[in-house]
mmCIF file of C-alpha atoms in Angstrom:
data_model
loop_
_atom_site.group_PDB
_atom_site.id
_atom_site.type_symbol
_atom_site.label_atom_id
_atom_site.label_comp_id
_atom_site.label_asym_id
_atom_site.label_seq_id
_atom_site.Cartn_x
_atom_site.Cartn_y
_atom_site.Cartn_z
ATOM 1 C CA MET A 1 -9.350 -13.681 22.114
ATOM 2 C CA THR A 2 -11.861 -10.973 22.958
ATOM 3 C CA PHE A 3 -14.339 -9.596 20.445
ATOM 4 C CA TYR A 4 -12.269 -6.396 20.303
ATOM 5 C CA ARG A 5 -9.109 -8.235 19.246
ATOM 6 C CA LYS A 6 -11.053 -10.371 16.778
ATOM 7 C CA LEU A 7 -12.443 -7.192 15.260
ATOM 8 C CA ILE A 8 -8.967 -5.714 14.871
ATOM 9 C CA LEU A 9 -7.728 -8.924 13.231
ATOM 10 C CA ALA A 10 -10.701 -8.947 10.842
ATOM 11 C CA ALA A 11 -10.011 -5.319 9.906
ATOM 12 C CA LEU A 12 -6.329 -6.147 9.381
ATOM 13 C CA VAL A 13 -7.104 -9.007 6.985
ATOM 14 C CA LEU A 14 -9.705 -6.894 5.195
ATOM 15 C CA THR A 15 -7.176 -4.076 4.773
ATOM 16 C CA LEU A 16 -4.787 -6.429 2.985
ATOM 17 C CA CYS A 17 -7.670 -7.408 0.683
ATOM 18 C CA VAL A 18 -8.535 -3.751 0.042
ATOM 19 C CA VAL A 19 -4.898 -2.926 -0.784
ATOM 20 C CA SER A 20 -4.727 -5.849 -3.214
ATOM 21 C CA LEU A 21 -8.094 -4.962 -4.769
ATOM 22 C CA GLY A 22 -6.970 -1.371 -5.180
ATOM 23 C CA ALA A 23 -3.901 -2.565 -7.060
ATOM 24 C CA TYR A 24 -6.078 -4.824 -9.222
ATOM 25 C CA VAL A 25 -8.419 -1.934 -10.051
ATOM 26 C CA ARG A 26 -5.532 0.388 -10.890
ATOM 27 C CA LEU A 27 -3.557 -2.140 -12.945
ATOM 28 C CA SER A 28 -6.613 -3.268 -14.928
ATOM 29 C CA ASP A 29 -7.354 0.380 -15.834
ATOM 30 C CA ALA A 30 -10.657 0.310 -13.954
ATOM 31 C CA GLY A 31 -10.028 3.355 -11.784
ATOM 32 C CA LEU A 32 -12.606 5.361 -13.737
ATOM 33 C CA GLY A 33 -15.007 2.462 -14.203
ATOM 34 C CA CYS A 34 -17.529 4.556 -12.293
ATOM 35 C CA PRO A 35 -16.686 8.222 -12.925
ATOM 36 C CA ASP A 36 -18.537 9.508 -9.858
ATOM 37 C CA TRP A 37 -18.386 8.818 -6.125
ATOM 38 C CA PRO A 38 -19.471 7.085 -3.917
ATOM 39 C CA GLY A 39 -22.012 5.369 -6.178
ATOM 40 C CA CYS A 40 -21.861 4.423 -9.833
ATOM 41 C CA TYR A 41 -23.654 7.026 -11.944
ATOM 42 C CA GLY A 42 -25.596 7.826 -8.797
ATOM 43 C CA ALA A 43 -26.670 4.193 -8.309
ATOM 44 C CA LEU A 44 -25.753 1.701 -5.615
ATOM 45 C CA THR A 45 -24.421 -0.937 -8.032
ATOM 46 C CA PRO A 46 -23.328 -1.110 -11.688
ATOM 47 C CA HIS A 47 -26.400 -3.294 -12.280
ATOM 48 C CA HIS A 48 -28.639 -0.349 -11.410
ATOM 49 C CA ALA A 49 -26.450 1.932 -13.543
ATOM 50 C CA ALA A 50 -26.565 -0.316 -16.625
ATOM 51 C CA ASP A 51 -28.363 2.237 -18.804
ATOM 52 C CA ALA A 52 -25.830 4.977 -18.030
ATOM 53 C CA ILE A 53 -22.906 2.610 -18.651
ATOM 54 C CA ASN A 54 -24.402 1.483 -21.961
ATOM 55 C CA ALA A 55 -24.883 5.104 -23.008
ATOM 56 C CA GLU A 56 -21.222 5.844 -22.237
ATOM 57 C CA LEU A 57 -20.133 2.739 -24.142
ATOM 58 C CA ALA A 58 -22.129 3.849 -27.158
ATOM 59 C CA VAL A 59 -20.202 7.116 -27.256
ATOM 60 C CA ARG A 60 -16.774 5.774 -26.194
ATOM 61 C CA PRO A 61 -16.582 2.009 -26.733
ATOM 62 C CA ASP A 62 -12.846 2.029 -25.946
ATOM 63 C CA GLY A 63 -13.105 4.487 -23.064
ATOM 64 C CA PRO A 64 -12.476 3.900 -19.365
ATOM 65 C CA VAL A 65 -16.064 2.816 -18.617
ATOM 66 C CA SER A 66 -17.413 -0.708 -19.073
ATOM 67 C CA HIS A 67 -19.591 -3.067 -17.076
ATOM 68 C CA ALA A 68 -16.599 -5.159 -15.991
ATOM 69 C CA LYS A 69 -14.569 -2.129 -14.954
ATOM 70 C CA ALA A 70 -17.518 -0.648 -13.096
ATOM 71 C CA TRP A 71 -17.932 -3.832 -11.053
ATOM 72 C CA LYS A 72 -14.214 -3.929 -10.255
ATOM 73 C CA GLU A 73 -14.300 -0.356 -9.029
ATOM 74 C CA MET A 74 -17.485 -0.802 -6.978
ATOM 75 C CA VAL A 75 -16.367 -4.064 -5.353
ATOM 76 C CA HIS A 76 -13.271 -2.221 -4.174
ATOM 77 C CA ARG A 77 -15.497 0.520 -2.750
ATOM 78 C CA TYR A 78 -17.738 -2.024 -1.008
ATOM 79 C CA PHE A 79 -14.730 -3.620 0.677
ATOM 80 C CA ALA A 80 -13.302 -0.213 1.615
ATOM 81 C CA GLY A 81 -16.658 0.905 3.022
ATOM 82 C CA THR A 82 -16.876 -2.246 5.137
ATOM 83 C CA LEU A 83 -13.384 -1.569 6.434
ATOM 84 C CA GLY A 84 -14.442 1.950 7.380
ATOM 85 C CA MET A 85 -17.333 0.574 9.428
ATOM 86 C CA LEU A 86 -15.021 -1.878 11.191
ATOM 87 C CA VAL A 87 -12.547 0.864 12.095
ATOM 88 C CA LEU A 88 -15.394 3.013 13.423
ATOM 89 C CA LEU A 89 -16.561 0.113 15.586
ATOM 90 C CA ILE A 90 -13.002 -0.470 16.805
ATOM 91 C CA PHE A 91 -12.778 3.159 17.909
ATOM 92 C CA VAL A 92 -16.150 3.007 19.690
ATOM 93 C CA LEU A 93 -15.140 -0.136 21.579
ATOM 94 C CA ALA A 94 -11.723 1.319 22.404
ATOM 95 C CA TRP A 95 -13.330 4.478 23.757
ATOM 96 C CA ARG A 96 -15.906 2.615 25.822
ATOM 97 C CA GLY A 97 -13.300 0.211 27.220
ATOM 98 C CA ARG A 98 -10.403 2.641 27.309
ATOM 99 C CA ARG A 99 -9.375 1.538 30.795
ATOM 100 C CA GLU A 100 -9.083 -2.085 29.703
ATOM 101 C CA THR A 101 -7.208 -1.567 26.417
ATOM 102 C CA ASN A 102 -3.439 -1.476 26.260
ATOM 103 C CA GLY A 103 -2.793 2.137 25.305
ATOM 104 C CA GLY A 104 -6.251 3.675 25.222
ATOM 105 C CA PRO A 105 -8.255 4.970 22.244
ATOM 106 C CA GLY A 106 -5.527 7.186 20.757
ATOM 107 C CA LEU A 107 -4.391 4.784 18.057
ATOM 108 C CA PRO A 108 -7.960 3.721 17.105
ATOM 109 C CA PHE A 109 -8.868 7.405 16.779
ATOM 110 C CA LEU A 110 -5.852 7.973 14.512
ATOM 111 C CA LEU A 111 -7.001 5.025 12.412
ATOM 112 C CA LEU A 112 -10.486 6.511 12.137
ATOM 113 C CA VAL A 113 -9.091 9.861 10.980
ATOM 114 C CA LEU A 114 -6.893 8.050 8.449
ATOM 115 C CA ILE A 115 -9.860 6.077 7.104
ATOM 116 C CA VAL A 116 -11.864 9.272 6.616
ATOM 117 C CA PHE A 117 -8.934 10.823 4.755
ATOM 118 C CA GLN A 118 -8.623 7.642 2.686
ATOM 119 C CA ALA A 119 -12.259 7.980 1.671
ATOM 120 C CA LEU A 120 -11.575 11.536 0.527
ATOM 121 C CA LEU A 121 -8.547 10.364 -1.455
ATOM 122 C CA GLY A 122 -10.713 7.683 -3.052
ATOM 123 C CA MET A 123 -13.183 10.347 -4.112
ATOM 124 C CA TRP A 124 -10.421 12.642 -5.402
ATOM 125 C CA THR A 125 -8.872 9.752 -7.322
ATOM 126 C CA VAL A 126 -12.024 9.714 -9.460
ATOM 127 C CA THR A 127 -12.825 13.417 -9.559
ATOM 128 C CA GLN A 128 -9.198 14.365 -10.294
ATOM 129 C CA MET A 129 -9.025 11.839 -13.139
ATOM 130 C CA LEU A 130 -6.337 9.571 -11.645
ATOM 131 C CA LYS A 131 -3.890 12.360 -10.875
ATOM 132 C CA PRO A 132 -0.653 10.524 -9.908
ATOM 133 C CA LEU A 133 -0.115 12.408 -6.644
ATOM 134 C CA VAL A 134 -3.629 11.604 -5.414
ATOM 135 C CA VAL A 135 -3.496 7.936 -6.443
ATOM 136 C CA SER A 136 -0.055 7.497 -4.875
ATOM 137 C CA ALA A 137 -1.250 9.112 -1.640
ATOM 138 C CA HIS A 138 -4.247 6.754 -1.658
ATOM 139 C CA LEU A 139 -1.895 3.776 -1.956
ATOM 140 C CA LEU A 140 0.292 5.032 0.897
ATOM 141 C CA GLY A 141 -2.799 5.621 3.003
ATOM 142 C CA GLY A 142 -3.805 2.006 2.541
ATOM 143 C CA MET A 143 -0.342 0.847 3.584
ATOM 144 C CA ALA A 144 -0.444 3.148 6.616
ATOM 145 C CA THR A 145 -3.829 1.714 7.613
ATOM 146 C CA LEU A 146 -2.422 -1.798 7.377
ATOM 147 C CA SER A 147 0.596 -0.848 9.500
ATOM 148 C CA LEU A 148 -1.409 0.871 12.231
ATOM 149 C CA LEU A 149 -3.927 -1.969 12.460
ATOM 150 C CA LEU A 150 -1.104 -4.491 12.739
ATOM 151 C CA TRP A 151 0.546 -2.447 15.496
ATOM 152 C CA LEU A 152 -2.787 -2.178 17.324
ATOM 153 C CA TRP A 153 -3.403 -5.911 17.051
ATOM 154 C CA LEU A 154 0.088 -6.758 18.292
ATOM 155 C CA ARG A 155 -0.344 -4.342 21.180
ATOM 156 C CA GLU A 156 -3.660 -5.835 22.292
ATOM 157 C CA ARG A 157 -2.448 -9.399 21.701
ATOM 158 C CA GLY A 158 0.589 -8.731 23.861
ATOM 159 C CA GLN A 159 -1.581 -7.424 26.681
ATOM 160 C CA ALA A 160 -3.835 -10.474 26.583
ATOM 161 C CA SER A 161 -1.097 -13.111 26.463
ATOM 162 C CA HIS A 162 1.538 -11.276 28.561
ATOM 163 C CA ALA A 163 3.984 -12.416 25.861
ATOM 164 C CA TYR A 164 5.954 -9.204 25.607
ATOM 165 C CA PHE A 165 9.079 -9.401 23.499
ATOM 166 C CA ALA A 166 12.484 -8.766 24.928
ATOM 167 C CA SER A 167 13.897 -5.425 23.830
ATOM 168 C CA VAL A 168 17.102 -5.709 21.816
ATOM 169 C CA ASP A 169 18.646 -2.258 21.671
ATOM 170 C CA HIS A 170 21.219 -3.049 18.996
ATOM 171 C CA LEU A 171 18.448 -3.994 16.545
ATOM 172 C CA ARG A 172 16.351 -0.881 16.963
ATOM 173 C CA ARG A 173 18.199 1.374 14.535
ATOM 174 C CA GLY A 174 18.436 -1.325 11.878
ATOM 175 C CA ALA A 175 14.749 -2.184 12.194
ATOM 176 C CA GLY A 176 13.792 1.485 12.025
ATOM 177 C CA LEU A 177 16.009 2.079 8.985
ATOM 178 C CA GLY A 178 14.577 -0.982 7.244
ATOM 179 C CA LEU A 179 11.023 0.222 7.843
ATOM 180 C CA LEU A 180 11.851 3.719 6.598
ATOM 181 C CA LEU A 181 13.405 2.360 3.400
ATOM 182 C CA ILE A 182 10.459 0.033 2.760
ATOM 183 C CA VAL A 183 8.061 2.974 3.059
ATOM 184 C CA ALA A 184 10.203 5.007 0.635
ATOM 185 C CA GLN A 185 10.335 2.102 -1.814
ATOM 186 C CA ILE A 186 6.566 1.607 -1.649
ATOM 187 C CA ALA A 187 6.122 5.322 -2.359
ATOM 188 C CA LEU A 188 8.431 5.004 -5.378
ATOM 189 C CA GLY A 189 6.637 1.859 -6.524
ATOM 190 C CA GLY A 190 3.331 3.678 -6.258
ATOM 191 C CA TRP A 191 4.764 6.528 -8.333
ATOM 192 C CA VAL A 192 5.878 4.010 -10.965
ATOM 193 C CA SER A 193 2.438 2.421 -11.064
ATOM 194 C CA THR A 194 0.372 5.612 -11.049
ATOM 195 C CA ASN A 195 2.483 7.062 -13.876
ATOM 196 C CA TYR A 196 2.360 3.793 -15.851
ATOM 197 C CA ALA A 197 6.165 3.683 -15.913
ATOM 198 C CA ALA A 198 6.555 -0.026 -15.166
ATOM 199 C CA LEU A 199 7.578 -0.812 -18.740
ATOM 200 C CA ALA A 200 9.774 2.237 -19.347
ATOM 201 C CA CYS A 201 12.582 -0.323 -19.111
ATOM 202 C CA THR A 202 11.763 -3.663 -20.710
ATOM 203 C CA ASP A 203 15.101 -5.384 -20.016
ATOM 204 C CA PHE A 204 16.963 -6.351 -16.852
ATOM 205 C CA PRO A 205 19.425 -5.623 -15.314
ATOM 206 C CA LEU A 206 20.055 -3.090 -18.072
ATOM 207 C CA CYS A 207 17.511 -0.417 -18.930
ATOM 208 C CA GLN A 208 16.982 0.226 -22.632
ATOM 209 C CA GLY A 209 20.203 -1.645 -23.281
ATOM 210 C CA VAL A 210 22.424 0.488 -21.037
ATOM 211 C CA TRP A 211 23.166 0.812 -17.334
ATOM 212 C CA VAL A 212 22.267 4.512 -17.161
ATOM 213 C CA PRO A 213 19.692 5.495 -19.807
ATOM 214 C CA ALA A 214 18.598 8.998 -20.732
ATOM 215 C CA MET A 215 16.436 10.325 -17.892
ATOM 216 C CA ASP A 216 14.378 13.411 -17.112
ATOM 217 C CA PHE A 217 14.090 13.657 -13.322
ATOM 218 C CA GLU A 218 12.593 17.149 -13.341
ATOM 219 C CA HIS A 219 9.427 16.180 -15.190
ATOM 220 C CA GLY A 220 9.354 12.636 -13.813
ATOM 221 C CA PHE A 221 9.234 13.775 -10.185
ATOM 222 C CA THR A 222 7.091 16.866 -10.560
ATOM 223 C CA LEU A 223 4.278 16.026 -8.158
ATOM 224 C CA HIS A 224 1.528 18.455 -9.122
ATOM 225 C CA ARG A 225 0.593 17.499 -12.656
ATOM 226 C CA GLU A 226 -2.001 15.525 -14.576
ATOM 227 C CA LEU A 227 -1.596 11.899 -15.593
ATOM 228 C CA GLY A 228 0.696 11.531 -18.597
ATOM 229 C CA GLU A 229 1.468 15.252 -18.728
ATOM 230 C CA THR A 230 4.154 17.636 -17.575
ATOM 231 C CA ALA A 231 3.269 20.525 -15.285
ATOM 232 C CA SER A 232 2.868 22.737 -18.370
ATOM 233 C CA GLY A 233 0.445 20.287 -20.001
ATOM 234 C CA ASP A 234 2.815 18.763 -22.558
ATOM 235 C CA LEU A 235 3.035 15.025 -23.093
ATOM 236 C CA LEU A 236 5.255 13.408 -20.465
ATOM 237 C CA PRO A 237 8.425 12.249 -22.271
ATOM 238 C CA LEU A 238 9.761 8.703 -22.120
ATOM 239 C CA ALA A 239 12.887 9.992 -20.371
ATOM 240 C CA ALA A 240 10.687 11.104 -17.447
ATOM 241 C CA LEU A 241 9.082 7.670 -17.168
ATOM 242 C CA THR A 242 12.526 6.106 -17.389
ATOM 243 C CA ALA A 243 13.756 8.268 -14.503
ATOM 244 C CA ILE A 244 10.849 7.073 -12.345
ATOM 245 C CA HIS A 245 11.420 3.413 -13.202
ATOM 246 C CA TRP A 246 15.211 3.551 -12.833
ATOM 247 C CA THR A 247 14.992 5.267 -9.434
ATOM 248 C CA HIS A 248 12.668 2.531 -8.204
ATOM 249 C CA ARG A 249 15.187 -0.085 -9.329
ATOM 250 C CA LEU A 250 18.052 1.711 -7.625
ATOM 251 C CA MET A 251 16.090 1.969 -4.385
ATOM 252 C CA ALA A 252 15.246 -1.740 -4.635
ATOM 253 C CA LEU A 253 18.969 -2.490 -4.651
ATOM 254 C CA LEU A 254 19.527 -0.319 -1.578
ATOM 255 C CA VAL A 255 16.588 -1.907 0.256
ATOM 256 C CA SER A 256 17.860 -5.397 -0.564
ATOM 257 C CA LEU A 257 21.337 -4.610 0.776
ATOM 258 C CA VAL A 258 20.064 -3.038 3.995
ATOM 259 C CA LEU A 259 17.497 -5.770 4.660
ATOM 260 C CA GLY A 260 20.120 -8.410 3.879
ATOM 261 C CA TRP A 261 22.401 -6.847 6.498
ATOM 262 C CA LEU A 262 19.490 -6.669 8.947
ATOM 263 C CA VAL A 263 18.585 -10.315 8.367
ATOM 264 C CA VAL A 264 22.154 -11.385 9.175
ATOM 265 C CA ARG A 265 21.949 -9.474 12.469
ATOM 266 C CA LEU A 266 18.598 -11.070 13.240
ATOM 267 C CA PHE A 267 19.985 -14.571 12.669
ATOM 268 C CA ARG A 268 22.754 -13.787 15.147
ATOM 269 C CA THR A 269 20.273 -12.641 17.819
ATOM 270 C CA PRO A 270 18.589 -15.332 19.933
ATOM 271 C CA GLY A 271 14.852 -15.469 19.413
ATOM 272 C CA TYR A 272 14.827 -13.598 16.085
ATOM 273 C CA ALA A 273 15.666 -16.362 13.591
ATOM 274 C CA GLY A 274 12.005 -16.866 12.678
ATOM 275 C CA THR A 275 11.584 -13.180 11.919
ATOM 276 C CA ALA A 276 14.744 -13.269 9.804
ATOM 277 C CA VAL A 277 13.389 -16.183 7.762
ATOM 278 C CA VAL A 278 10.068 -14.413 7.121
ATOM 279 C CA ILE A 279 11.748 -11.180 6.001
ATOM 280 C CA SER A 280 14.220 -13.100 3.805
ATOM 281 C CA ILE A 281 11.486 -15.046 2.025
ATOM 282 C CA LEU A 282 9.301 -11.981 1.476
ATOM 283 C CA LEU A 283 12.264 -9.972 0.166
ATOM 284 C CA LEU A 284 13.320 -12.700 -2.298
ATOM 285 C CA VAL A 285 9.758 -13.142 -3.543
ATOM 286 C CA GLN A 286 9.283 -9.398 -3.909
ATOM 287 C CA VAL A 287 12.492 -8.916 -5.893
ATOM 288 C CA SER A 288 11.593 -11.883 -8.118
ATOM 289 C CA LEU A 289 8.136 -10.458 -8.783
ATOM 290 C CA GLY A 290 9.605 -7.068 -9.651
ATOM 291 C CA ILE A 291 12.020 -8.590 -12.174
ATOM 292 C CA SER A 292 9.226 -10.768 -13.587
ATOM 293 C CA ASN A 293 7.072 -7.695 -14.158
ATOM 294 C CA VAL A 294 9.753 -6.313 -16.462
ATOM 295 C CA LEU A 295 10.719 -9.483 -18.296
ATOM 296 C CA LEU A 296 7.108 -10.687 -18.744
ATOM 297 C CA SER A 297 5.717 -7.267 -19.755
ATOM 298 C CA LEU A 298 3.668 -6.648 -16.612
ATOM 299 C CA PRO A 299 1.181 -9.538 -16.413
ATOM 300 C CA LEU A 300 -1.759 -8.497 -14.256
ATOM 301 C CA ALA A 301 -1.468 -11.345 -11.745
ATOM 302 C CA VAL A 302 2.249 -10.743 -11.184
ATOM 303 C CA ALA A 303 1.776 -6.979 -10.859
ATOM 304 C CA VAL A 304 -0.994 -7.391 -8.262
ATOM 305 C CA ALA A 305 1.132 -9.946 -6.395
ATOM 306 C CA HIS A 306 3.985 -7.419 -6.375
ATOM 307 C CA ASN A 307 1.722 -4.888 -4.653
ATOM 308 C CA THR A 308 0.521 -7.468 -2.143
ATOM 309 C CA GLY A 309 4.106 -8.556 -1.523
ATOM 310 C CA ALA A 310 5.045 -4.964 -0.729
ATOM 311 C CA ALA A 311 2.257 -4.843 1.861
ATOM 312 C CA LEU A 312 3.417 -8.098 3.445
ATOM 313 C CA LEU A 313 7.059 -6.995 3.516
ATOM 314 C CA LEU A 314 5.984 -3.738 5.146
ATOM 315 C CA ALA A 315 3.979 -5.714 7.704
ATOM 316 C CA SER A 316 7.004 -7.872 8.524
ATOM 317 C CA LEU A 317 9.068 -4.742 9.263
ATOM 318 C CA VAL A 318 6.278 -3.282 11.397
ATOM 319 C CA TRP A 319 6.174 -6.583 13.293
ATOM 320 C CA LEU A 320 9.943 -6.488 13.800
ATOM 321 C CA ASN A 321 9.860 -2.895 15.052
ATOM 322 C CA PHE A 322 7.136 -3.810 17.510
ATOM 323 C CA LYS A 323 9.199 -6.713 18.820
ATOM 324 C CA VAL A 324 12.401 -4.742 19.353
ATOM 325 C CA ARG A 325 10.553 -1.929 21.137
ATOM 326 C CA ARG A 326 8.428 -3.986 23.538
ATOM 327 C CA ARG A 327 9.754 -5.195 26.873
#
């Protein structure tokens, strides 16, 4: 494995860590642990910002700022900053060795642009006070970074080993549909999380004791609004949170059915049984974690694992799409 491929693999693993850390920060209410960007009260670390944090705690002891939350937020930023440097180095190496890479520097350049935009979203997440649209876009950006890095690594790995996968035309549409639905479900899951709607339904499979509860889709899916508010500034009603949660559940059912159908087709195709097993396991674990979040009242470890599971399931579909499109 060349240094270039090792670098891509390191960035890929680090991206999964950054996605999981971002979920941990969000779910532990540490997103405003340092209310400025990129430092913490203008300092490099929360240790150097201790006086400012203590002053904030004296005024708002139950507010969003604390030493623990500040460290959570800054560790996430340190990891994300390191990832940005790795992606920059990947682009430089791809540009310098563009004749030797499998596909040139186009994809690395796209990754670099995405990382820069991710940094802006990270800044806006803080300055816009956790506005749901911004936080959800930041989550999707992290998932997109993971997907593109995985595709890049598979592309370079294939060139080095000459182990190109056989193209199976009848699987292409199913693999593409599965990937599209996973992306939509992750977007819905992000909307649930950023609106704190995970416990709008505390029972399963019913929601508030009925199959179809009272829901307010208009306010629930208004994108441009502040956290916990409607577009007009009123308090976001429970029916809006219920609509968000219930839609995520309904999409989970659709995703499960489509991926179940896809897995059956994979088992029937020579050479794809291993991929089918991986997708099956990840899907079962992900559904179990989602149900556990509801029944156990959103324990932090389970909620973070649910976010990580979504990233891994997405990666498995990216891997499948790469396989069915490479000859």
